[in-house]
Short mmCIF file of C-alpha atoms and ligand atoms in Angstrom, two decimals:
data_model
loop_
_atom_site.label_atom_id
_atom_site.label_comp_id
_atom_site.label_asym_id
_atom_site.label_seq_id
_atom_site.Cartn_x
_atom_site.Cartn_y
_atom_site.Cartn_z
CA MET A 1 -33.50 49.70 -9.12
CA PRO A 2 -36.34 47.81 -7.37
CA LEU A 3 -35.91 45.25 -4.60
CA VAL A 4 -34.81 41.89 -5.99
CA THR A 5 -35.29 38.26 -4.96
CA SER A 6 -32.36 36.10 -3.87
CA LYS A 7 -32.67 33.75 -6.86
CA GLU A 8 -29.84 35.17 -8.99
CA MET A 9 -27.71 35.96 -5.90
CA PHE A 10 -27.89 32.33 -4.78
CA LYS A 11 -27.15 30.95 -8.25
CA LYS A 12 -24.00 33.06 -8.47
CA ALA A 13 -23.02 32.32 -4.87
CA TYR A 14 -23.44 28.57 -5.36
CA GLU A 15 -21.33 28.59 -8.50
CA GLY A 16 -18.76 30.96 -7.03
CA GLN A 17 -18.58 29.01 -3.72
CA TYR A 18 -19.27 32.00 -1.49
CA ALA A 19 -22.20 33.11 0.68
CA VAL A 20 -24.44 36.16 0.74
CA GLY A 21 -24.81 37.86 4.11
CA ALA A 22 -28.35 38.20 5.47
CA PHE A 23 -28.31 40.90 8.09
CA ASN A 24 -31.13 41.59 10.56
CA VAL A 25 -32.34 45.19 10.59
CA ASN A 26 -34.34 47.10 13.19
CA ASN A 27 -33.71 50.79 12.59
CA MET A 28 -32.18 53.39 10.29
CA GLU A 29 -28.62 53.34 11.61
CA ILE A 30 -28.36 49.56 11.30
CA ILE A 31 -29.67 49.68 7.72
CA GLN A 32 -27.33 52.52 6.76
CA GLY A 33 -24.26 50.85 8.27
CA ILE A 34 -24.96 47.61 6.38
CA VAL A 35 -25.83 49.11 2.98
CA ASP A 36 -22.86 51.48 3.08
CA ALA A 37 -20.62 48.45 3.66
CA ALA A 38 -22.22 46.56 0.76
CA LYS A 39 -21.80 49.57 -1.48
CA GLU A 40 -18.12 49.98 -0.61
CA GLU A 41 -17.49 46.25 -0.99
CA ASN A 42 -19.62 45.89 -4.15
CA ALA A 43 -21.26 42.90 -2.46
CA PRO A 44 -24.66 41.21 -2.83
CA LEU A 45 -26.98 41.87 0.09
CA ILE A 46 -30.01 40.50 1.91
CA LEU A 47 -31.64 42.61 4.61
CA GLN A 48 -33.93 40.63 6.85
CA VAL A 49 -36.68 41.58 9.25
CA SER A 50 -37.95 39.44 12.12
CA ALA A 51 -41.45 39.52 13.63
CA GLY A 52 -39.85 41.32 16.58
CA ALA A 53 -38.34 43.95 14.28
CA ARG A 54 -41.74 44.52 12.63
CA LYS A 55 -43.30 44.90 16.05
CA TYR A 56 -40.57 47.30 17.20
CA ALA A 57 -40.30 49.55 14.14
CA LYS A 58 -43.51 48.75 12.19
CA HIS A 59 -43.55 47.16 8.75
CA VAL A 60 -44.09 50.45 6.92
CA TYR A 61 -41.08 52.20 8.50
CA LEU A 62 -38.72 49.33 7.72
CA MET A 63 -40.10 49.03 4.20
CA LYS A 64 -39.61 52.74 3.51
CA LEU A 65 -36.13 52.74 5.06
CA VAL A 66 -35.07 49.85 2.84
CA GLU A 67 -36.59 51.55 -0.20
CA ALA A 68 -34.61 54.67 0.75
CA ALA A 69 -31.45 52.55 0.97
CA VAL A 70 -32.07 51.20 -2.53
CA GLU A 71 -32.62 54.71 -3.87
CA ASP A 72 -29.59 56.09 -2.05
CA THR A 73 -27.14 53.34 -3.03
CA GLY A 74 -28.56 51.84 -6.23
CA LEU A 75 -27.88 48.38 -4.76
CA PRO A 76 -30.03 45.38 -5.78
CA ILE A 77 -31.20 44.51 -2.26
CA CYS A 78 -33.31 41.48 -1.33
CA LEU A 79 -35.76 42.15 1.54
CA HIS A 80 -36.54 39.00 3.51
CA LEU A 81 -38.82 38.00 6.38
CA ASP A 82 -36.77 36.12 9.00
CA HIS A 83 -38.43 33.23 10.91
CA GLY A 84 -42.01 33.74 9.76
CA GLU A 85 -43.96 31.53 12.14
CA ASP A 86 -47.24 31.17 10.24
CA PHE A 87 -48.90 31.68 6.87
CA GLU A 88 -50.41 35.02 7.91
CA ILE A 89 -47.13 36.82 8.64
CA CYS A 90 -45.65 35.51 5.37
CA LYS A 91 -48.71 36.71 3.44
CA SER A 92 -48.55 40.09 5.14
CA CYS A 93 -44.88 40.54 4.13
CA ILE A 94 -45.46 39.28 0.59
CA ASP A 95 -48.43 41.63 0.15
CA GLY A 96 -46.40 44.39 1.82
CA GLY A 97 -43.54 44.35 -0.69
CA PHE A 98 -40.94 41.86 0.63
CA THR A 99 -39.18 39.85 -2.09
CA SER A 100 -38.41 36.83 0.07
CA VAL A 101 -39.95 35.16 3.13
CA MET A 102 -38.95 32.43 5.52
CA ILE A 103 -41.62 30.09 6.79
CA ASP A 104 -40.16 28.45 9.87
CA GLY A 105 -42.08 25.25 10.45
CA SER A 106 -39.12 23.59 12.13
CA LYS A 107 -40.99 23.17 15.40
CA TYR A 108 -43.68 21.06 13.71
CA PRO A 109 -43.58 17.38 12.78
CA PHE A 110 -42.24 16.68 9.26
CA GLU A 111 -45.61 16.37 7.49
CA GLU A 112 -47.00 19.54 9.12
CA ASN A 113 -43.86 21.46 8.22
CA ILE A 114 -44.26 20.29 4.62
CA ALA A 115 -47.95 21.27 4.45
CA LEU A 116 -47.33 24.73 5.92
CA THR A 117 -44.30 25.38 3.73
CA LYS A 118 -46.16 24.25 0.61
CA ARG A 119 -49.01 26.64 1.33
CA VAL A 120 -46.60 29.58 1.67
CA VAL A 121 -44.64 28.55 -1.44
CA GLU A 122 -47.83 28.45 -3.55
CA TYR A 123 -48.90 31.91 -2.41
CA ALA A 124 -45.42 33.43 -2.67
CA HIS A 125 -44.52 32.03 -6.10
CA GLU A 126 -47.75 33.37 -7.57
CA LYS A 127 -46.50 36.83 -6.55
CA GLY A 128 -42.89 36.34 -7.66
CA VAL A 129 -41.59 36.03 -4.10
CA VAL A 130 -39.10 33.34 -3.02
CA VAL A 131 -39.35 31.17 0.09
CA GLU A 132 -36.86 29.79 2.62
CA ALA A 133 -37.94 26.99 4.97
CA GLU A 134 -36.24 25.19 7.85
CA LEU A 135 -35.77 21.54 8.58
CA GLY A 136 -34.12 20.41 11.79
CA LYS A 137 -34.00 22.51 14.92
CA LEU A 138 -31.24 24.94 15.82
CA ALA A 139 -30.10 24.71 19.40
CA GLY A 140 -27.03 25.06 21.55
CA VAL A 141 -25.05 21.88 21.39
CA GLU A 142 -24.60 20.39 24.84
CA ASP A 143 -21.42 18.78 26.05
CA ASN A 144 -21.43 14.97 25.88
CA ILE A 145 -24.47 14.93 23.61
CA ASN A 146 -25.35 11.39 22.54
CA VAL A 147 -25.67 10.62 18.86
CA SER A 148 -29.37 9.93 18.73
CA ALA A 149 -30.26 13.19 20.50
CA LYS A 150 -27.89 14.97 18.12
CA ASP A 151 -29.48 13.35 15.10
CA ALA A 152 -32.96 14.23 16.32
CA THR A 153 -32.04 17.91 16.28
CA TYR A 154 -29.83 18.14 13.23
CA THR A 155 -31.21 18.07 9.70
CA ASP A 156 -31.64 14.59 8.28
CA PRO A 157 -30.16 14.59 4.73
CA ASP A 158 -32.70 12.18 3.21
CA GLN A 159 -35.59 14.12 4.74
CA ALA A 160 -34.10 17.33 3.33
CA VAL A 161 -34.34 15.89 -0.20
CA GLU A 162 -37.95 14.80 0.31
CA PHE A 163 -38.81 18.16 1.89
CA VAL A 164 -37.38 20.18 -1.00
CA GLU A 165 -39.03 17.99 -3.64
CA ARG A 166 -42.47 18.03 -2.01
CA THR A 167 -42.59 21.73 -1.06
CA GLY A 168 -40.94 23.39 -4.06
CA VAL A 169 -39.14 25.69 -1.62
CA ASP A 170 -36.33 27.92 -2.97
CA SER A 171 -33.80 27.52 -0.15
CA LEU A 172 -33.49 25.50 3.04
CA ALA A 173 -32.12 26.39 6.47
CA ILE A 174 -30.37 23.41 7.97
CA ALA A 175 -29.21 22.55 11.48
CA ILE A 176 -25.60 21.37 11.67
CA GLY A 177 -24.54 22.79 15.04
CA THR A 178 -24.92 26.57 14.88
CA SER A 179 -27.30 28.29 17.29
CA HIS A 180 -28.82 31.72 17.77
CA GLY A 181 -27.34 34.30 20.14
CA ALA A 182 -23.95 35.05 21.66
CA TYR A 183 -23.37 31.74 23.47
CA LYS A 184 -23.13 29.12 20.76
CA PHE A 185 -20.81 26.46 22.08
CA LYS A 186 -19.90 25.06 25.43
CA GLY A 187 -16.28 24.23 24.83
CA LYS A 188 -14.79 23.67 21.41
CA PRO A 189 -16.87 24.92 18.43
CA GLN A 190 -18.00 22.07 16.23
CA LEU A 191 -20.10 21.91 13.08
CA ASP A 192 -21.23 18.71 11.42
CA PHE A 193 -19.55 19.15 8.03
CA GLU A 194 -20.06 15.50 7.13
CA ARG A 195 -23.80 16.10 7.33
CA LEU A 196 -23.52 19.31 5.33
CA GLU A 197 -21.53 17.54 2.61
CA LYS A 198 -24.12 14.77 2.44
CA ILE A 199 -27.00 17.25 2.10
CA THR A 200 -25.11 19.13 -0.63
CA ARG A 201 -24.38 15.88 -2.44
CA LEU A 202 -28.04 14.87 -2.36
CA LEU A 203 -29.27 18.34 -3.38
CA PRO A 204 -26.76 19.50 -5.98
CA GLY A 205 -27.15 23.16 -6.97
CA PHE A 206 -29.71 23.82 -4.23
CA PRO A 207 -29.01 26.81 -1.92
CA LEU A 208 -28.68 26.05 1.78
CA VAL A 209 -28.95 28.58 4.60
CA LEU A 210 -27.04 28.81 7.88
CA HIS A 211 -28.78 30.53 10.77
CA GLY A 212 -27.05 31.35 14.04
CA ALA A 213 -23.88 32.20 12.15
CA SER A 214 -22.51 35.21 14.03
CA THR A 215 -18.81 34.92 14.82
CA VAL A 216 -19.11 36.98 18.04
CA LEU A 217 -16.04 39.12 17.39
CA PRO A 218 -13.75 39.25 20.46
CA GLU A 219 -13.14 43.01 20.06
CA PHE A 220 -16.83 43.77 20.68
CA VAL A 221 -17.11 41.28 23.51
CA GLU A 222 -14.09 42.91 25.15
CA LEU A 223 -15.48 46.43 24.68
CA CYS A 224 -18.89 45.46 26.07
CA ASN A 225 -17.26 43.83 29.09
CA LYS A 226 -14.86 46.74 29.61
CA TYR A 227 -17.54 49.43 29.54
CA GLY A 228 -20.09 48.13 31.99
CA GLY A 229 -21.66 45.25 30.08
CA ASN A 230 -21.47 41.55 30.75
CA VAL A 231 -21.21 39.15 27.88
CA ALA A 232 -18.56 37.02 29.50
CA GLY A 233 -18.11 33.63 27.89
CA ALA A 234 -19.71 34.67 24.61
CA GLN A 235 -18.52 32.49 21.74
CA GLY A 236 -19.44 32.45 18.06
CA VAL A 237 -18.83 30.31 14.99
CA PRO A 238 -15.17 30.47 13.88
CA GLU A 239 -14.61 32.37 10.62
CA ASP A 240 -12.87 29.49 8.87
CA MET A 241 -15.88 27.21 9.47
CA LEU A 242 -18.18 29.70 7.79
CA LEU A 243 -15.81 30.09 4.85
CA ARG A 244 -15.83 26.32 4.51
CA ALA A 245 -19.64 26.20 4.65
CA GLY A 246 -19.76 28.80 1.87
CA LYS A 247 -17.84 26.39 -0.36
CA LEU A 248 -20.26 23.55 0.40
CA GLY A 249 -23.59 24.88 -0.86
CA VAL A 250 -24.38 27.35 1.93
CA CYS A 251 -25.44 30.45 -0.02
CA LYS A 252 -26.97 32.53 2.79
CA ILE A 253 -25.40 33.22 6.18
CA ASN A 254 -27.55 34.92 8.83
CA ILE A 255 -26.04 37.57 11.09
CA ASP A 256 -27.81 39.45 13.86
CA THR A 257 -25.89 39.01 17.12
CA ASP A 258 -22.72 40.52 15.62
CA LEU A 259 -24.67 43.66 14.66
CA ARG A 260 -26.07 43.94 18.18
CA LEU A 261 -22.65 43.51 19.76
CA ALA A 262 -20.95 46.00 17.42
CA MET A 263 -23.61 48.62 18.02
CA THR A 264 -23.81 48.13 21.77
CA ALA A 265 -20.03 48.02 22.24
CA SER A 266 -19.68 51.30 20.37
CA ILE A 267 -22.45 53.03 22.32
CA ARG A 268 -21.14 51.77 25.66
CA LYS A 269 -17.64 53.00 24.83
CA HIS A 270 -18.80 56.38 23.59
CA LEU A 271 -21.03 57.12 26.57
CA SER A 272 -18.39 55.96 29.06
CA GLU A 273 -15.78 58.21 27.46
CA ASN A 274 -18.21 61.11 26.93
CA PRO A 275 -20.53 61.09 29.93
CA GLY A 276 -21.76 64.59 29.08
CA ASP A 277 -23.17 63.57 25.67
CA PHE A 278 -26.90 63.24 25.36
CA ASP A 279 -27.37 63.96 21.67
CA PRO A 280 -28.29 60.55 20.14
CA ARG A 281 -26.44 61.47 16.94
CA LYS A 282 -23.19 61.63 18.92
CA TYR A 283 -23.35 57.97 19.90
CA LEU A 284 -25.35 56.58 16.98
CA ALA A 285 -22.96 57.89 14.32
CA PRO A 286 -19.98 55.89 15.67
CA ALA A 287 -22.29 52.90 16.22
CA ARG A 288 -23.31 53.06 12.55
CA GLU A 289 -19.65 53.28 11.57
CA ALA A 290 -18.81 50.26 13.76
CA ILE A 291 -21.55 48.28 12.01
CA LYS A 292 -20.24 49.31 8.61
CA ASN A 293 -16.68 48.23 9.39
CA MET A 294 -17.80 44.96 10.94
CA VAL A 295 -19.99 44.12 7.90
CA LYS A 296 -17.14 44.96 5.52
CA HIS A 297 -14.91 42.59 7.46
CA LYS A 298 -17.57 39.85 7.15
CA MET A 299 -17.98 40.38 3.43
CA ARG A 300 -14.24 40.13 2.84
CA ASN A 301 -13.16 37.47 5.30
CA VAL A 302 -16.17 35.34 6.23
CA LEU A 303 -18.67 35.45 3.36
CA ASN A 304 -16.08 35.94 0.61
CA CYS A 305 -18.70 37.97 -1.29
CA SER A 306 -16.82 41.27 -1.75
CA GLY A 307 -16.76 42.32 -5.39
CA LYS A 308 -19.42 39.73 -6.30
CA MET A 309 -22.45 41.98 -6.84
O1 LIG B 401 -32.98 34.58 14.72
C1 LIG B 401 -33.46 35.56 15.26
C2 LIG B 401 -32.94 36.91 14.98
O2 LIG B 401 -31.74 37.13 15.67
C3 LIG B 401 -33.98 37.94 15.25
O3 LIG B 401 -34.11 38.18 16.61
O4 LIG B 401 -36.58 38.01 16.98
O5 LIG B 401 -35.09 39.29 18.57
O6 LIG B 401 -35.58 40.20 16.30
P1 LIG B 401 -35.42 38.97 17.15
P1 LIG B 402 -27.02 35.01 15.17
O1 LIG B 402 -27.73 35.08 16.47
O2 LIG B 402 -25.89 34.04 15.21
O3 LIG B 402 -26.60 36.34 14.66
O4 LIG B 402 -28.07 34.41 14.09
C1 LIG B 402 -29.03 35.25 13.49
C2 LIG B 402 -30.05 34.49 12.74
O5 LIG B 402 -29.94 33.31 12.49
C3 LIG B 402 -31.22 35.24 12.29
O6 LIG B 402 -32.18 34.43 11.71
ZN1 LIG B 403 -32.32 32.47 12.56
#
């Protein structure tokens, strides 16, 4: 079974009103924990690699590890570049065997974002690779934000339609109030579902993507804090909001922070309880298991994609 694109996954997810998890990977244990979960849950799966991950582990190591995961599990995995910042990194990943890339032109003005995205789409489609783009900027939502500042950051529904039509992009990351990292909301979590519904209405059948969608599970926050870490005040997106988004055209939900917290909580706990251990396998094996269980929980209760492979 070769790597696959997300095209079929998204079509099924859209129709079935669920989302596919896109998990960030940086090393072997993270990859193994995630794919073992997907195998046990019989769930569709996207593994994604950031520029930072490529710098840390090198493209070739991550590529070979994901190929090994496909061979080991027989799963139809989609391998995706997360937040590609220019044409060159997208080209390098397309030429290097990825089946999906994100070109993140969200920091550019509308027309520049369109031109950059179009260039990547043309190159990618020629090679059978799919492209995700981003419109609107993800950020932490401040208390007492005024409407115009909010609108300037969030995705404009009419612009989203124009963007999709003019670029030919395969999926679009939108900004409706999620943000990257472990501190997503000051106060009560809020997502702009009215905006999401409008975008979905204007782009029927088109797959949307939610970045910054970790739920920041309290059990890992507590473990980190208990065993010498400090992630006090961490707060993620509530599970029910993500389930709702999955019913409204969001076909891909990005998760990185939750993997980091699960892994780090497990390692902190293990080393605190076993101060004599210095064999990396002793603390990485439970960390891999913690990732697997966390991902299974997501697939069942947040993505609703268990059994949907
Ligand atoms: O959205 C960003 C992802 O969490 C990747 O983070 O650039 O530190 O690998 P990274
Ligand atoms: P989190 O930081 O919420 O896990 O988001 C990850 C992400 O969006 C990767 O692109
Ligand atoms: Zn992201």
